[in-house]
Amino acid sequence: MGADSSCCTLTSTAALAPHQQLDLLAQALPAEQQFEASLQQRQLSAPRRSTLRVLQLNLGKLCNMRCSHCHVDAGPHQGHTLMPDAVVDQCIAAMARLQPAVVDLTGGAPELHPRFKELVLAARAQGCHVIDRCNLTVLLLPALRDLTGFLAEHEVEIVASLPQPEAESTDAQRGDGTWEASIEALKRLNQLGYGQGDPKRQLTLMSNPAGTRLQQLTPCDTAEWKRRLQELAGVQFDQLIGLNNMPIARFLEQLQRDGHVNCYLKLLHNAFNPEALNGLMCRDTLSVAADGQLFDCDFNQMLELPLGGSSTTIEAITREQLEQRAIRWGNHCFGCTAGQGSSCAGATA
């Protein structure tokens, strides 16, 4: 079956500009509870960037879906945001210059970029582990019918978004028909050896909670997910990771409509975990926007908080320039430091 258009039916609303989002987040907490002030009160030093490990490329916001929790405002209307060829070429050159251990391809649906496969091949040629951040339903598009085989052949890890191990809550977050399409995609991946414990065919599921609950996954949750998905659909996966819903973009807009911005920021603030600081992805990840600008993380990218306050681009940055560089902080950073901690790789504490 193909990806049904019903996966894209969630209501569109006027997006808040990045500066409006930052203002909302700043106003949600008193001055003494702002992120950096909270670190100072706890006598904690703000972490700085360490050795680069992950080069994360945001290939644009084009996506076949439009999910309510999406922090990048992705959707079918975002074709104009695709990374241009000149920046793709700069990213390929940067793989050799920066020598990251991991190249992380994200979007939108990164697979919809016309040079997606070329980027995979370039990264693998440099010996990099490659991650494809996949919404699953994109793998069913007729134009991409050979993509799953390509991913398996080149040993690309798939980090697939699946909010919950059941239809109702998954469709509520991501649109009607998403569960059925996601299960079909997982079955195809299983047939190619993904989810079977083979390190060359890693299938990681990423969950995010509904609403304003924090992500609190345990080994018991992983076992329960594996049991439920096997019983309900006969599918398997290797690893389960979780991500707190970040108070930016569509989720922040939903919080604002419901009058819950202050409550959610207070929840995150009260759940701050100092142990989560060491594993923050902004310390070892370089986030590259579609126009080539650099950011400490994908979330800073969406809030237009560039690396070190500068407009440095991927064209010439070096590993030495990144080492021990200051990180841009804001109240949205409570989302990554609450509870177990949260990152593109899952819990940080």
GROMACS .gro file of C-alpha atoms in nm:
model
  349
    1MET     CA    1   0.000   0.000   0.000
    2GLY     CA    2   0.111   0.362  -0.049
    3ALA     CA    3   0.122   0.630   0.217
    4ASP     CA    4  -0.233   0.756   0.250
    5SER     CA    5  -0.300   1.126   0.219
    6SER     CA    6  -0.490   1.105   0.548
    7CYS     CA    7  -0.150   1.105   0.718
    8CYS     CA    8  -0.135   1.478   0.642
    9THR     CA    9  -0.476   1.594   0.766
   10LEU     CA   10  -0.389   1.762   1.096
   11THR     CA   11  -0.514   2.119   1.117
   12SER     CA   12  -0.280   2.395   0.999
   13THR     CA   13  -0.245   2.709   1.210
   14ALA     CA   14  -0.052   3.032   1.174
   15ALA     CA   15   0.303   2.960   1.286
   16LEU     CA   16   0.472   3.161   1.558
   17ALA     CA   17   0.792   3.328   1.439
   18PRO     CA   18   1.111   3.222   1.620
   19HIS     CA   19   1.136   3.553   1.811
   20GLN     CA   20   0.774   3.514   1.924
   21GLN     CA   21   0.849   3.165   2.050
   22LEU     CA   22   1.153   3.288   2.242
   23ASP     CA   23   0.945   3.566   2.398
   24LEU     CA   24   0.676   3.319   2.504
   25LEU     CA   25   0.933   3.089   2.660
   26ALA     CA   26   1.107   3.374   2.842
   27GLN     CA   27   0.779   3.506   2.981
   28ALA     CA   28   0.673   3.164   3.106
   29LEU     CA   29   0.917   3.164   3.398
   30PRO     CA   30   1.034   3.435   3.642
   31ALA     CA   31   1.386   3.574   3.598
   32GLU     CA   32   1.538   3.358   3.869
   33GLN     CA   33   1.403   3.042   3.703
   34GLN     CA   34   1.535   3.109   3.351
   35PHE     CA   35   1.763   2.829   3.229
   36GLU     CA   36   2.102   2.993   3.276
   37ALA     CA   37   1.992   3.151   3.607
   38SER     CA   38   1.886   2.807   3.727
   39LEU     CA   39   2.231   2.669   3.646
   40GLN     CA   40   2.394   2.951   3.842
   41GLN     CA   41   2.166   2.897   4.142
   42ARG     CA   42   2.270   2.533   4.149
   43GLN     CA   43   2.636   2.638   4.112
   44LEU     CA   44   2.655   2.449   3.783
   45SER     CA   45   2.879   2.562   3.501
   46ALA     CA   46   2.713   2.588   3.162
   47PRO     CA   47   2.854   2.303   2.951
   48ARG     CA   48   3.062   2.389   2.647
   49ARG     CA   49   3.103   2.203   2.321
   50SER     CA   50   3.330   1.898   2.332
   51THR     CA   51   3.480   1.686   2.053
   52LEU     CA   52   3.257   1.664   1.746
   53ARG     CA   53   3.095   1.322   1.707
   54VAL     CA   54   2.776   1.377   1.504
   55LEU     CA   55   2.725   1.585   1.191
   56GLN     CA   56   2.349   1.632   1.164
   57LEU     CA   57   2.221   1.757   0.830
   58ASN     CA   58   1.872   1.902   0.807
   59LEU     CA   59   1.788   1.852   0.443
   60GLY     CA   60   1.479   2.072   0.458
   61LYS     CA   61   1.128   2.071   0.601
   62LEU     CA   62   0.957   1.891   0.313
   63CYS     CA   63   0.760   1.596   0.449
   64ASN     CA   64   0.470   1.375   0.338
   65MET     CA   65   0.318   1.421   0.686
   66ARG     CA   66   0.221   1.709   0.913
   67CYS     CA   67   0.235   1.591   1.274
   68SER     CA   68   0.098   1.788   1.569
   69HIS     CA   69   0.418   1.758   1.776
   70CYS     CA   70   0.665   1.840   1.496
   71HIS     CA   71   0.929   2.087   1.613
   72VAL     CA   72   1.040   2.186   1.262
   73ASP     CA   73   0.698   2.274   1.114
   74ALA     CA   74   0.750   2.012   0.843
   75GLY     CA   75   0.488   1.927   0.584
   76PRO     CA   76   0.402   1.881   0.216
   77HIS     CA   77   0.399   2.260   0.175
   78GLN     CA   78   0.771   2.294   0.253
   79GLY     CA   79   0.929   2.198  -0.078
   80HIS     CA   80   1.092   2.541  -0.107
   81THR     CA   81   1.304   2.469   0.202
   82LEU     CA   82   1.512   2.183   0.056
   83MET     CA   83   1.888   2.213   0.094
   84PRO     CA   84   2.028   2.356  -0.233
   85ASP     CA   85   2.294   2.174  -0.434
   86ALA     CA   86   2.572   2.413  -0.335
   87VAL     CA   87   2.516   2.341   0.034
   88VAL     CA   88   2.491   1.965  -0.031
   89ASP     CA   89   2.833   1.986  -0.196
   90GLN     CA   90   2.969   2.177   0.105
   91CYS     CA   91   2.830   1.912   0.342
   92ILE     CA   92   2.996   1.634   0.145
   93ALA     CA   93   3.327   1.819   0.160
   94ALA     CA   94   3.278   1.877   0.533
   95MET     CA   95   3.245   1.502   0.596
   96ALA     CA   96   3.608   1.460   0.488
   97ARG     CA   97   3.727   1.774   0.671
   98LEU     CA   98   3.544   1.721   1.002
   99GLN     CA   99   3.564   1.340   1.014
  100PRO     CA  100   3.250   1.283   1.224
  101ALA     CA  101   3.183   0.933   1.355
  102VAL     CA  102   2.815   0.972   1.262
  103VAL     CA  103   2.629   1.150   0.983
  104ASP     CA  104   2.268   1.203   1.088
  105LEU     CA  105   2.021   1.283   0.808
  106THR     CA  106   1.703   1.455   0.919
  107GLY     CA  107   1.428   1.683   0.794
  108GLY     CA  108   1.130   1.693   0.729
  109ALA     CA  109   1.150   1.360   0.562
  110PRO     CA  110   1.517   1.357   0.456
  111GLU     CA  111   1.448   1.079   0.204
  112LEU     CA  112   1.252   1.327  -0.009
  113HIS     CA  113   1.565   1.526  -0.089
  114PRO     CA  114   1.675   1.437  -0.444
  115ARG     CA  115   2.038   1.390  -0.330
  116PHE     CA  116   1.962   1.183  -0.019
  117LYS     CA  117   2.126   0.869  -0.158
  118GLU     CA  118   2.433   1.064  -0.267
  119LEU     CA  119   2.478   1.193   0.087
  120VAL     CA  120   2.449   0.840   0.226
  121LEU     CA  121   2.711   0.712  -0.018
  122ALA     CA  122   2.947   1.003   0.059
  123ALA     CA  123   2.920   0.943   0.433
  124ARG     CA  124   2.974   0.569   0.402
  125ALA     CA  125   3.277   0.632   0.180
  126GLN     CA  126   3.426   0.830   0.472
  127GLY     CA  127   3.359   0.541   0.709
  128CYS     CA  128   3.080   0.723   0.892
  129HIS     CA  129   2.787   0.550   1.058
  130VAL     CA  130   2.474   0.689   0.890
  131ILE     CA  131   2.139   0.753   1.057
  132ASP     CA  132   1.820   0.811   0.862
  133ARG     CA  133   1.554   0.982   1.077
  134CYS     CA  134   1.249   0.831   0.916
  135ASN     CA  135   0.876   0.883   0.964
  136LEU     CA  136   0.819   0.528   0.821
  137THR     CA  137   0.525   0.625   0.599
  138VAL     CA  138   0.761   0.790   0.350
  139LEU     CA  139   0.905   0.445   0.269
  140LEU     CA  140   0.571   0.351   0.112
  141LEU     CA  141   0.569   0.628  -0.148
  142PRO     CA  142   0.579   0.474  -0.499
  143ALA     CA  143   0.865   0.703  -0.602
  144LEU     CA  144   1.080   0.559  -0.319
  145ARG     CA  145   0.995   0.191  -0.366
  146ASP     CA  146   1.363   0.091  -0.390
  147LEU     CA  147   1.475   0.295  -0.088
  148THR     CA  148   1.445   0.027   0.181
  149GLY     CA  149   1.676  -0.201  -0.016
  150PHE     CA  150   1.926   0.083  -0.061
  151LEU     CA  151   1.925   0.157   0.313
  152ALA     CA  152   1.983  -0.207   0.398
  153GLU     CA  153   2.259  -0.246   0.139
  154HIS     CA  154   2.452   0.050   0.279
  155GLU     CA  155   2.396  -0.043   0.645
  156VAL     CA  156   2.206   0.274   0.735
  157GLU     CA  157   2.058   0.283   1.085
  158ILE     CA  158   1.692   0.377   1.077
  159VAL     CA  159   1.560   0.584   1.366
  160ALA     CA  160   1.187   0.568   1.309
  161SER     CA  161   0.926   0.785   1.474
  162LEU     CA  162   0.643   0.589   1.634
  163PRO     CA  163   0.473   0.774   1.922
  164GLN     CA  164   0.309   0.472   2.085
  165PRO     CA  165   0.274   0.094   2.024
  166GLU     CA  166  -0.093   0.126   1.933
  167ALA     CA  167  -0.311   0.275   1.662
  168GLU     CA  168  -0.532   0.523   1.846
  169SER     CA  169  -0.265   0.737   2.014
  170THR     CA  170  -0.032   0.718   1.712
  171ASP     CA  171  -0.301   0.838   1.471
  172ALA     CA  172  -0.407   1.109   1.718
  173GLN     CA  173  -0.059   1.263   1.706
  174ARG     CA  174   0.030   1.198   1.344
  175GLY     CA  175  -0.292   1.172   1.144
  176ASP     CA  176  -0.542   0.904   1.048
  177GLY     CA  177  -0.388   0.603   0.878
  178THR     CA  178  -0.040   0.660   1.018
  179TRP     CA  179  -0.040   0.346   1.233
  180GLU     CA  180  -0.135   0.116   0.946
  181ALA     CA  181   0.122   0.271   0.712
  182SER     CA  182   0.393   0.263   0.978
  183ILE     CA  183   0.334  -0.106   1.047
  184GLU     CA  184   0.352  -0.187   0.676
  185ALA     CA  185   0.686  -0.003   0.654
  186LEU     CA  186   0.819  -0.186   0.961
  187LYS     CA  187   0.726  -0.519   0.806
  188ARG     CA  188   0.919  -0.433   0.491
  189LEU     CA  189   1.222  -0.336   0.699
  190ASN     CA  190   1.199  -0.661   0.898
  191GLN     CA  191   1.200  -0.858   0.573
  192LEU     CA  192   1.531  -0.690   0.485
  193GLY     CA  193   1.690  -0.788   0.816
  194TYR     CA  194   1.619  -0.475   1.019
  195GLY     CA  195   1.513  -0.522   1.380
  196GLN     CA  196   1.671  -0.867   1.410
  197GLY     CA  197   1.970  -0.777   1.626
  198ASP     CA  198   2.209  -0.727   1.334
  199PRO     CA  199   2.429  -0.420   1.409
  200LYS     CA  200   2.445  -0.354   1.034
  201ARG     CA  201   2.065  -0.329   1.013
  202GLN     CA  202   1.976  -0.130   1.323
  203LEU     CA  203   1.612  -0.033   1.366
  204THR     CA  204   1.552   0.213   1.649
  205LEU     CA  205   1.205   0.339   1.739
  206MET     CA  206   1.168   0.687   1.884
  207SER     CA  207   0.866   0.756   2.102
  208ASN     CA  208   0.732   1.083   2.232
  209PRO     CA  209   0.461   1.114   2.497
  210ALA     CA  210   0.117   1.255   2.434
  211GLY     CA  211   0.055   1.607   2.557
  212THR     CA  212   0.249   1.746   2.850
  213ARG     CA  213   0.372   1.424   3.008
  214LEU     CA  214   0.748   1.369   3.030
  215GLN     CA  215   0.913   1.076   2.857
  216GLN     CA  216   1.010   0.817   3.119
  217LEU     CA  217   1.110   0.497   2.940
  218THR     CA  218   1.250   0.196   3.126
  219PRO     CA  219   1.376  -0.147   3.014
  220CYS     CA  220   1.030  -0.273   3.107
  221ASP     CA  221   0.878  -0.032   2.854
  222THR     CA  222   1.106  -0.165   2.583
  223ALA     CA  223   1.004  -0.521   2.663
  224GLU     CA  224   0.636  -0.421   2.661
  225TRP     CA  225   0.671  -0.243   2.326
  226LYS     CA  226   0.839  -0.547   2.176
  227ARG     CA  227   0.566  -0.775   2.308
  228ARG     CA  228   0.280  -0.552   2.189
  229LEU     CA  229   0.420  -0.489   1.842
  230GLN     CA  230   0.490  -0.859   1.795
  231GLU     CA  231   0.140  -0.954   1.907
  232LEU     CA  232  -0.046  -0.674   1.727
  233ALA     CA  233   0.147  -0.665   1.402
  234GLY     CA  234   0.421  -0.926   1.398
  235VAL     CA  235   0.699  -0.665   1.375
  236GLN     CA  236   1.032  -0.637   1.557
  237PHE     CA  237   1.281  -0.362   1.640
  238ASP     CA  238   1.618  -0.335   1.813
  239GLN     CA  239   1.603  -0.035   2.044
  240LEU     CA  240   1.347   0.205   2.191
  241ILE     CA  241   1.443   0.565   2.272
  242GLY     CA  242   1.234   0.860   2.384
  243LEU     CA  243   1.215   1.234   2.332
  244ASN     CA  244   1.035   1.491   2.547
  245ASN     CA  245   0.798   1.711   2.351
  246MET     CA  246   0.998   2.030   2.298
  247PRO     CA  247   0.815   2.356   2.376
  248ILE     CA  248   0.878   2.508   2.033
  249ALA     CA  249   0.700   2.531   1.696
  250ARG     CA  250   0.369   2.342   1.668
  251PHE     CA  251   0.376   2.199   2.018
  252LEU     CA  252   0.435   2.545   2.167
  253GLU     CA  253   0.150   2.681   1.956
  254GLN     CA  254  -0.076   2.406   2.092
  255LEU     CA  255   0.033   2.489   2.447
  256GLN     CA  256  -0.047   2.854   2.381
  257ARG     CA  257  -0.395   2.775   2.245
  258ASP     CA  258  -0.467   2.560   2.551
  259GLY     CA  259  -0.323   2.814   2.795
  260HIS     CA  260  -0.060   2.565   2.914
  261VAL     CA  261   0.271   2.734   2.824
  262ASN     CA  262   0.350   2.841   3.180
  263CYS     CA  263   0.239   2.507   3.326
  264TYR     CA  264   0.455   2.304   3.087
  265LEU     CA  265   0.763   2.521   3.138
  266LYS     CA  266   0.714   2.495   3.515
  267LEU     CA  267   0.686   2.116   3.480
  268LEU     CA  268   1.012   2.104   3.285
  269HIS     CA  269   1.184   2.342   3.527
  270ASN     CA  270   1.078   2.139   3.830
  271ALA     CA  271   1.196   1.818   3.664
  272PHE     CA  272   1.543   1.958   3.584
  273ASN     CA  273   1.807   1.687   3.623
  274PRO     CA  274   2.171   1.803   3.651
  275GLU     CA  275   2.285   1.456   3.545
  276ALA     CA  276   2.129   1.519   3.204
  277LEU     CA  277   2.377   1.799   3.126
  278ASN     CA  278   2.673   1.575   3.044
  279GLY     CA  279   2.492   1.389   2.767
  280LEU     CA  280   2.333   1.686   2.593
  281MET     CA  281   2.351   1.647   2.216
  282CYS     CA  282   2.457   2.010   2.173
  283ARG     CA  283   2.793   1.915   2.320
  284ASP     CA  284   2.905   1.674   2.046
  285THR     CA  285   2.661   1.737   1.759
  286LEU     CA  286   2.681   2.001   1.488
  287SER     CA  287   2.344   2.084   1.336
  288VAL     CA  288   2.353   2.211   0.977
  289ALA     CA  289   2.053   2.397   0.840
  290ALA     CA  290   1.940   2.365   0.480
  291ASP     CA  291   2.106   2.699   0.399
  292GLY     CA  292   2.437   2.584   0.549
  293GLN     CA  293   2.419   2.782   0.873
  294LEU     CA  294   2.542   2.605   1.186
  295PHE     CA  295   2.365   2.549   1.516
  296ASP     CA  296   2.433   2.366   1.842
  297CYS     CA  297   2.122   2.154   1.795
  298ASP     CA  298   1.813   2.108   1.581
  299PHE     CA  299   1.601   2.298   1.835
  300ASN     CA  300   1.826   2.605   1.829
  301GLN     CA  301   1.807   2.586   1.452
  302MET     CA  302   1.428   2.616   1.460
  303LEU     CA  303   1.454   2.911   1.701
  304GLU     CA  304   1.719   3.079   1.482
  305LEU     CA  305   1.988   3.077   1.752
  306PRO     CA  306   2.302   3.020   1.542
  307LEU     CA  307   2.623   2.867   1.667
  308GLY     CA  308   2.802   3.097   1.909
  309GLY     CA  309   2.587   3.389   1.801
  310SER     CA  310   2.759   3.399   1.463
  311SER     CA  311   2.656   3.315   1.109
  312THR     CA  312   2.927   3.053   1.062
  313THR     CA  313   2.848   2.810   0.780
  314ILE     CA  314   2.941   2.454   0.694
  315GLU     CA  315   3.160   2.570   0.405
  316ALA     CA  316   3.477   2.625   0.610
  317ILE     CA  317   3.421   2.528   0.976
  318THR     CA  318   3.694   2.311   1.133
  319ARG     CA  319   3.698   2.073   1.427
  320GLU     CA  320   3.933   2.308   1.613
  321GLN     CA  321   3.690   2.598   1.580
  322LEU     CA  322   3.415   2.389   1.740
  323GLU     CA  323   3.611   2.258   2.039
  324GLN     CA  324   3.515   2.421   2.372
  325ARG     CA  325   3.292   2.672   2.197
  326ALA     CA  326   3.013   2.830   2.404
  327ILE     CA  327   2.661   2.687   2.357
  328ARG     CA  328   2.349   2.900   2.304
  329TRP     CA  329   2.098   2.842   2.586
  330GLY     CA  330   1.731   2.927   2.639
  331ASN     CA  331   1.431   2.809   2.836
  332HIS     CA  332   1.359   2.546   2.571
  333CYS     CA  333   1.674   2.373   2.703
  334PHE     CA  334   1.468   2.259   3.002
  335GLY     CA  335   1.308   2.016   2.754
  336CYS     CA  336   1.640   1.836   2.712
  337THR     CA  337   1.732   1.840   3.082
  338ALA     CA  338   1.402   1.732   3.239
  339GLY     CA  339   1.360   1.387   3.391
  340GLN     CA  340   1.578   1.133   3.212
  341GLY     CA  341   1.707   1.400   2.980
  342SER     CA  342   1.618   1.407   2.612
  343SER     CA  343   1.808   1.409   2.287
  344CYS     CA  344   1.805   1.273   1.934
  345ALA     CA  345   1.977   0.966   2.080
  346GLY     CA  346   1.727   0.927   2.363
  347ALA     CA  347   1.781   0.975   2.737
  348THR     CA  348   2.093   1.165   2.847
  349ALA     CA  349   2.095   1.071   3.217
   0.00000   0.00000   0.00000
